[in-house]
Coordinates of C-alpha atoms and ligand atoms in Angstrom, one line a residue:
M16 CA 273.2 147.9 197.2
T17 CA 275.6 149.7 199.5
Y18 CA 274.1 152.4 201.7
D19 CA 275.9 155.6 202.6
V20 CA 274.9 155.1 206.2
I21 CA 273.2 152.5 208.3
V22 CA 271.6 153.9 211.5
I23 CA 271.3 151.2 214.2
G24 CA 268.5 152.0 216.6
V25 CA 265.5 154.1 215.4
G26 CA 264.5 155.7 218.7
A27 CA 264.8 159.5 219.3
M28 CA 268.4 159.9 218.1
G29 CA 268.3 157.4 215.3
A30 CA 265.1 158.7 213.9
A31 CA 266.4 162.3 213.9
T32 CA 269.6 161.1 212.2
C33 CA 267.7 159.2 209.5
W34 CA 265.7 162.4 208.9
E35 CA 268.9 164.6 208.5
L36 CA 270.8 162.1 206.3
A37 CA 267.8 161.6 204.0
R38 CA 267.3 165.4 203.8
R39 CA 270.9 165.6 202.6
G40 CA 270.1 163.1 199.9
K41 CA 272.1 160.3 201.4
R42 CA 271.2 156.6 201.0
V43 CA 270.2 155.7 204.5
L44 CA 268.9 152.5 206.1
G45 CA 267.5 152.7 209.7
L46 CA 267.2 149.4 211.6
E47 CA 265.1 149.1 214.7
Q48 CA 264.6 146.0 216.9
C49 CA 261.1 147.1 218.2
D50 CA 258.1 149.0 216.9
I51 CA 258.6 152.6 215.8
P52 CA 258.0 154.3 218.2
H53 CA 257.8 151.9 221.2
T54 CA 257.6 151.9 225.0
R55 CA 260.6 149.6 225.9
G56 CA 263.4 152.1 225.6
S57 CA 264.0 155.7 226.8
S58 CA 261.7 157.8 224.7
H59 CA 258.1 157.2 225.7
G60 CA 255.8 158.8 228.2
F61 CA 254.0 161.6 226.2
S62 CA 256.2 164.5 227.1
R63 CA 259.8 165.6 227.4
M64 CA 261.0 168.8 228.9
I65 CA 263.1 171.3 226.9
R66 CA 264.9 174.2 228.5
M67 CA 267.4 176.8 227.5
A68 CA 269.1 178.0 230.7
Y69 CA 270.7 174.6 231.1
Y70 CA 271.7 173.9 234.7
E71 CA 273.6 170.7 233.7
H72 CA 276.3 172.9 232.0
P73 CA 276.3 176.2 230.1
D74 CA 278.2 174.6 227.2
Y75 CA 275.0 173.0 226.1
V76 CA 273.3 176.3 225.4
P77 CA 274.6 176.9 221.8
L78 CA 273.5 173.4 220.9
L79 CA 270.1 174.1 222.5
R80 CA 269.7 177.2 220.4
R81 CA 270.1 175.1 217.3
A82 CA 267.9 172.3 218.7
F83 CA 265.0 174.8 219.2
E84 CA 265.4 176.0 215.6
R85 CA 265.4 172.4 214.3
W86 CA 262.3 171.4 216.3
Y87 CA 260.4 174.3 214.7
Q88 CA 261.8 173.3 211.3
L89 CA 260.5 169.7 211.8
E90 CA 257.1 171.2 212.7
A91 CA 257.1 173.4 209.6
D92 CA 258.2 170.5 207.3
S93 CA 255.6 168.1 208.7
G94 CA 252.7 170.4 209.6
Q95 CA 252.6 168.5 213.0
K96 CA 252.5 170.1 216.5
L97 CA 255.4 168.7 218.5
F98 CA 256.6 171.6 220.7
Y99 CA 254.8 173.5 223.4
E100 CA 257.0 176.5 224.3
I101 CA 255.1 177.4 227.5
G102 CA 258.0 178.5 229.8
G103 CA 259.8 176.7 232.6
L104 CA 260.0 177.4 236.3
Y105 CA 262.9 176.0 238.4
M106 CA 262.8 176.1 242.2
G107 CA 265.5 175.5 244.8
R108 CA 268.2 177.2 246.8
E109 CA 269.7 180.1 244.9
D110 CA 273.1 178.4 245.0
G111 CA 271.8 174.9 244.5
D112 CA 272.2 172.8 241.4
I113 CA 269.0 173.6 239.6
V114 CA 268.6 177.4 240.3
G115 CA 272.3 178.1 240.7
G116 CA 273.1 176.1 237.5
S117 CA 270.3 177.7 235.5
L118 CA 271.3 181.2 236.6
R119 CA 274.9 180.5 235.6
A120 CA 273.8 179.3 232.1
A121 CA 271.4 182.2 231.7
R122 CA 274.0 184.8 232.7
E123 CA 276.8 183.3 230.7
H124 CA 274.7 183.3 227.5
G125 CA 272.5 186.4 228.1
L126 CA 269.3 184.4 228.3
P127 CA 266.2 186.3 229.5
H128 CA 264.9 185.1 232.8
D129 CA 263.0 186.3 236.0
L130 CA 264.1 185.5 239.5
F131 CA 261.4 185.3 242.2
D132 CA 261.9 185.2 245.9
R133 CA 259.7 182.8 247.8
D134 CA 256.9 185.3 248.5
A135 CA 256.8 186.4 244.8
L136 CA 256.8 182.8 243.8
R137 CA 253.9 181.9 246.1
R138 CA 251.8 184.8 244.7
R139 CA 252.5 183.9 241.1
Y140 CA 252.4 180.1 241.5
P141 CA 250.2 179.2 244.5
Q142 CA 250.5 175.5 243.4
F143 CA 253.9 175.2 245.1
E144 CA 254.7 175.1 248.8
L145 CA 258.4 175.5 249.3
P146 CA 261.0 175.8 252.1
A147 CA 261.8 179.3 253.2
E148 CA 265.3 179.3 251.5
Y149 CA 263.9 178.3 248.0
V150 CA 263.6 180.8 245.2
G151 CA 262.5 180.4 241.6
I152 CA 263.8 181.2 238.2
F153 CA 261.4 181.4 235.2
E154 CA 262.4 181.4 231.6
K155 CA 260.1 181.8 228.6
R156 CA 262.2 179.7 226.3
A157 CA 261.3 176.3 227.7
G158 CA 258.4 173.9 227.5
F159 CA 257.8 170.3 226.3
L160 CA 258.0 168.1 223.3
L161 CA 255.8 165.1 222.4
P162 CA 258.3 162.3 222.1
E163 CA 256.3 159.5 220.5
R164 CA 254.9 161.8 217.9
A165 CA 258.3 163.4 217.3
I166 CA 259.9 160.0 216.6
A167 CA 257.0 159.1 214.2
V168 CA 257.4 162.4 212.4
F169 CA 261.2 162.2 212.1
V170 CA 260.6 158.8 210.5
I171 CA 257.8 159.9 208.2
E172 CA 259.8 162.8 207.0
A173 CA 262.9 160.6 206.5
L174 CA 260.8 158.1 204.5
K175 CA 259.4 160.9 202.3
H176 CA 263.0 161.9 201.5
G177 CA 263.8 158.4 200.4
A178 CA 265.2 156.7 203.6
E179 CA 264.6 153.0 204.1
I180 CA 263.6 152.1 207.6
H181 CA 262.9 148.7 209.0
G182 CA 261.1 147.9 212.4
H183 CA 261.3 144.6 214.2
E184 CA 264.7 143.9 212.7
P185 CA 267.4 143.6 215.5
V186 CA 271.0 143.9 214.5
V187 CA 272.8 140.8 215.6
E188 CA 276.3 141.4 214.3
W189 CA 278.4 144.0 212.5
R190 CA 281.9 144.5 211.2
T191 CA 283.9 147.3 209.6
D192 CA 287.2 147.1 207.6
D193 CA 289.0 149.1 205.0
R194 CA 286.4 148.3 202.3
G195 CA 283.3 149.2 204.3
A196 CA 280.8 148.1 206.9
R197 CA 278.6 145.0 207.1
V198 CA 275.5 144.6 209.3
R199 CA 273.7 141.3 209.9
T200 CA 270.2 141.3 211.2
E201 CA 267.7 138.5 211.8
R202 CA 266.4 139.2 208.3
G203 CA 269.4 139.9 206.1
T204 CA 272.9 141.4 205.6
Y205 CA 273.5 145.0 204.5
H206 CA 276.5 147.0 203.5
A207 CA 277.4 150.6 204.0
E208 CA 280.2 153.2 204.0
Q209 CA 279.4 154.3 207.5
L210 CA 277.5 153.1 210.6
V211 CA 275.8 155.3 213.2
F212 CA 274.9 153.6 216.5
C213 CA 271.9 155.1 218.4
G214 CA 271.2 152.1 220.5
G215 CA 270.1 153.8 223.7
A216 CA 270.2 151.5 226.7
W217 CA 271.5 148.6 224.5
S218 CA 274.6 150.7 223.4
D219 CA 277.3 148.8 225.2
R220 CA 275.9 145.4 224.0
L221 CA 276.0 146.7 220.4
I222 CA 279.5 148.3 220.7
R223 CA 281.7 146.0 222.8
D224 CA 284.8 148.2 222.3
L225 CA 283.1 151.5 223.3
G226 CA 285.7 151.8 226.1
V227 CA 283.3 153.7 228.3
P228 CA 281.2 152.2 231.1
L229 CA 277.4 153.0 230.7
Q230 CA 275.0 152.3 233.5
V231 CA 271.4 151.6 232.6
T232 CA 268.9 152.5 235.3
R233 CA 265.1 152.2 235.6
Q234 CA 263.1 155.4 236.1
V235 CA 259.4 155.7 236.8
L236 CA 257.0 158.4 235.6
G237 CA 253.7 158.9 237.4
W238 CA 250.4 160.6 236.5
V239 CA 247.8 161.6 239.2
W240 CA 244.5 163.3 239.1
P241 CA 245.0 166.6 240.9
K242 CA 242.6 167.7 243.7
Q243 CA 242.3 171.1 242.1
R244 CA 242.8 170.4 238.5
E245 CA 242.3 174.0 237.3
L246 CA 245.6 174.9 238.8
F247 CA 247.5 172.4 236.6
S248 CA 246.1 173.2 233.2
L249 CA 248.2 173.9 230.1
E250 CA 247.1 177.5 230.3
T251 CA 248.1 177.9 234.0
L252 CA 251.3 176.1 234.6
P253 CA 254.7 176.0 232.8
V254 CA 257.0 173.0 233.0
W255 CA 258.6 173.0 236.4
A256 CA 261.4 171.5 238.5
I257 CA 262.1 171.5 242.3
E258 CA 265.4 170.8 244.0
R259 CA 265.2 167.5 245.8
P260 CA 266.9 167.4 249.2
A261 CA 268.2 163.9 248.6
G262 CA 269.8 165.0 245.3
G263 CA 268.5 165.6 241.8
I264 CA 265.1 167.2 241.1
W265 CA 261.5 166.5 240.9
Y266 CA 259.9 167.7 237.7
G267 CA 256.6 167.8 235.9
F268 CA 254.3 169.1 233.2
P269 CA 250.9 170.7 233.0
M270 CA 248.0 168.5 232.1
M271 CA 247.9 167.6 228.4
P272 CA 244.9 166.4 226.2
D273 CA 246.3 163.0 225.3
S274 CA 247.7 161.8 228.6
P275 CA 245.2 161.9 231.5
G276 CA 246.4 163.5 234.7
F277 CA 249.3 165.5 236.1
K278 CA 252.7 164.0 235.2
I279 CA 255.5 164.0 237.8
A280 CA 258.8 162.2 238.3
A281 CA 262.1 162.3 240.1
H282 CA 265.3 162.9 238.0
H283 CA 268.1 161.1 239.7
P284 CA 269.7 157.7 238.6
G285 CA 267.4 154.9 239.7
H286 CA 268.3 151.2 240.2
P287 CA 270.4 149.3 237.6
F288 CA 268.2 147.5 235.0
D289 CA 268.9 145.0 232.3
P290 CA 267.2 146.3 229.1
S291 CA 266.9 142.8 227.6
R292 CA 264.3 141.9 230.3
H293 CA 260.9 141.4 228.9
D294 CA 259.0 143.2 231.6
R295 CA 259.1 146.9 232.6
P296 CA 257.8 146.6 236.2
V297 CA 256.5 149.4 238.5
S298 CA 255.7 149.2 242.2
R299 CA 254.4 151.0 245.2
E300 CA 258.0 151.9 246.1
D301 CA 258.2 153.7 242.7
E302 CA 255.1 155.7 243.5
A303 CA 256.8 157.0 246.7
T304 CA 259.5 158.6 244.6
F305 CA 257.0 161.3 243.4
R306 CA 254.3 161.0 246.1
D307 CA 256.8 162.6 248.5
C308 CA 257.0 165.7 246.3
L309 CA 253.2 166.0 246.0
H310 CA 252.8 165.7 249.7
A311 CA 255.5 168.2 250.7
H312 CA 255.3 170.7 247.8
I313 CA 252.2 170.4 245.6
P314 CA 249.4 169.4 248.0
T315 CA 246.6 170.5 245.6
A316 CA 247.9 168.0 243.0
N317 CA 248.1 165.1 245.6
G318 CA 245.2 163.1 244.2
P319 CA 244.6 159.5 243.1
L320 CA 247.2 157.7 241.0
L321 CA 246.2 157.1 237.4
S322 CA 249.3 155.6 235.7
M323 CA 252.9 154.7 236.2
R324 CA 255.4 153.9 233.4
M325 CA 259.0 152.6 233.5
C326 CA 261.6 154.0 231.2
M327 CA 265.4 153.7 231.1
Y328 CA 268.3 156.2 231.6
T329 CA 271.7 155.3 230.0
N330 CA 274.1 157.1 232.3
S331 CA 277.6 158.0 231.2
P332 CA 280.3 158.3 233.9
D333 CA 280.0 162.2 234.0
Q334 CA 276.3 162.3 233.1
H335 CA 277.1 164.1 229.8
F336 CA 276.4 162.8 226.4
I337 CA 278.8 160.9 224.1
L338 CA 278.7 162.0 220.5
D339 CA 281.8 161.0 218.6
R340 CA 283.5 158.7 216.0
L341 CA 285.2 155.7 217.6
P342 CA 288.9 156.6 217.5
N343 CA 290.1 153.2 216.2
R344 CA 287.1 152.6 213.9
P345 CA 286.8 155.3 211.3
R346 CA 283.5 154.0 209.9
V347 CA 281.7 154.1 213.3
T348 CA 279.9 157.0 214.9
V349 CA 278.2 156.7 218.3
A350 CA 275.5 158.6 220.2
C351 CA 274.9 157.3 223.7
G352 CA 275.0 158.1 227.4
F353 CA 272.2 160.6 227.3
S354 CA 271.9 160.2 231.1
G355 CA 268.2 161.1 231.3
H356 CA 268.4 164.6 229.6
G357 CA 268.9 163.9 225.9
F358 CA 265.5 164.1 224.2
K359 CA 265.4 167.8 223.8
F360 CA 268.6 167.6 221.8
A361 CA 267.5 164.9 219.3
S362 CA 266.8 167.5 216.6
V363 CA 270.4 168.8 216.7
V364 CA 272.0 165.4 217.5
G365 CA 270.7 164.2 214.1
E366 CA 272.7 167.0 212.5
V367 CA 275.8 166.3 214.6
L368 CA 275.8 162.6 213.8
A369 CA 275.1 163.2 210.1
D370 CA 278.2 165.5 210.0
L371 CA 280.4 163.1 211.9
A372 CA 279.4 160.2 209.7
M373 CA 279.7 162.0 206.4
E374 CA 282.5 164.6 207.1
G375 CA 284.3 163.1 210.0
A376 CA 283.8 166.3 212.0
T377 CA 281.1 168.8 212.8
R378 CA 281.0 172.6 213.0
L379 CA 278.3 172.5 215.6
P380 CA 279.6 173.1 219.1
A381 CA 279.5 169.5 220.3
Q382 CA 283.2 168.8 220.7
F383 CA 282.8 168.9 224.5
L384 CA 280.8 165.7 224.2
G385 CA 283.6 163.7 222.6
L386 CA 284.9 160.4 223.9
G387 CA 288.3 161.9 224.6
R388 CA 287.1 163.6 227.8
I389 CA 286.3 160.2 229.4
A390 CA 288.9 157.9 227.8
Ligands
LIG404 C1 261.7 158.7 232.5 C2 262.5 159.5 231.6 C3 262.2 160.9 231.5 C4 263.0 161.7 230.7 N1 262.8 163.1 230.6 C5 263.5 163.8 229.8 C6 263.1 165.2 229.6 O1 262.2 165.7 230.2 N2 263.8 165.9 228.7 C7 264.8 165.4 228.0 O2 265.4 166.1 227.2 N3 265.2 164.1 228.1 C8 264.5 163.3 229.0 N4 264.8 162.0 229.1 C9 265.9 161.4 228.3 C10 265.6 161.2 226.9 O3 264.3 160.7 226.8 C11 266.6 160.2 226.3 O4 267.9 160.8 226.5 C12 266.4 159.9 224.9 O5 265.1 159.6 224.6 C13 267.4 158.8 224.4 O6 267.1 158.6 223.1 P1 267.9 157.4 222.4 O7 267.6 157.5 220.9 O8 269.3 157.3 222.9 O9 267.2 156.0 223.0 P2 265.9 155.3 222.5 O10 264.9 156.2 222.1 O11 265.6 154.3 223.5 O12 266.4 154.5 221.2 C14 267.4 153.5 221.2 C15 266.8 152.5 220.1 O13 267.8 151.6 219.8 C16 267.1 150.4 219.5 N5 268.0 149.2 219.5 C17 268.8 148.8 220.5 N6 269.5 147.7 220.2 C18 269.2 147.5 218.9 C19 269.6 146.4 217.9 N7 270.4 145.5 218.3 N8 269.0 146.4 216.7 C20 268.1 147.4 216.4 N9 267.7 148.4 217.2 C21 268.2 148.4 218.4 C22 266.1 150.3 220.7 O14 265.1 149.4 220.4 C23 265.6 151.8 220.7 O15 264.5 152.0 219.9 C24 264.0 161.1 229.9 C25 264.3 159.8 229.9 C26 263.5 159.0 230.7 C27 263.7 157.5 230.8

């Protein structure tokens, strides 16, 4: 049989793409090298932040509006809780990356938000101790998603719509020509009209002629048991981020029922990492990357360590995503380079990739993420 589309990599983006293609009635095969879901890639760790006032660039906001709608659609279709829209609080210098960038996106797109000076911030959120020049911006349209459950639900819904999905089946070779595409795995050979690559940290191994350097880095998430746990409950705390003097941000989540402790991490590219390694090591040095923040800014959370997990970022040269068809290979669509901030978009990325694969173009506002800007 010839499939309409083979999706290679069934992590966050691949699972969402299988769902969308299957909903459209396409014959889709998803091939995943690991379990579905798994903890060796970029999409594990119990929670992912979702925000609307996007400090990374205001151009993402229209895509985010659609992403929010699509997460709610997935919840409605599946009857599963995946999205906690509990608000987001971003703290830093008013002209710094996180607050300045969020304000710019909010103002450009008319997004509701509140701006707190440091004293107002301290009264409203006594959990945080901040430098005198820090302010805070709060937006209601933010919160977190459950990544492992979301991937499982995308896949279940795709299967219900007739998709075929195989775990533990690494793609070892592929080819396209005028007649179609051929994919060889450790178990068989499959044919399709189109290929969609969602290989995450393995993307540049899968697509040798991508033409864009991707750097994979290791990132460590931590969970601690707060000294005053009532201050960090789901009812008390929104998702939050604090400008980090060394660059990037620290960020975290309120405590959740299915992952013990208070989750915190630093968002900045870590050390390069080879995704084919079998281990996913963590160390005392990794603990320091978030312990510094607890010590300086959230002392009432600075309790014993419970867990640490390593995950990978796949960084593009400009830290923006790559969503495009390969210019010299009309049957190949790629989604990669999510640079540590892609999960929240998975629900709309599935739509963009389905459009690109089936129509060759999309009406969704994703053109700014094309390969042309880098090449
Ligand atoms: C620590 C950390 C925190 C993050 N926090 C946030 C956040 O708060 N908010 C947010 O929006 N984003 C966040 N991100 C980013 C987000 O999680 C990623 O951008 C997103 O999950 C990437 O999805 P993906 O589908 O590209 O990768 P993955 O989910 O890793 O999927 C790629 C898949 O391809 C498979 N694959 C690779 N090669 C092959 C092959 N040859 N054959 C078959 N299958 C193959 C892999 O096994 C994998 O399952 C975070 C990332 C990390 C690491």
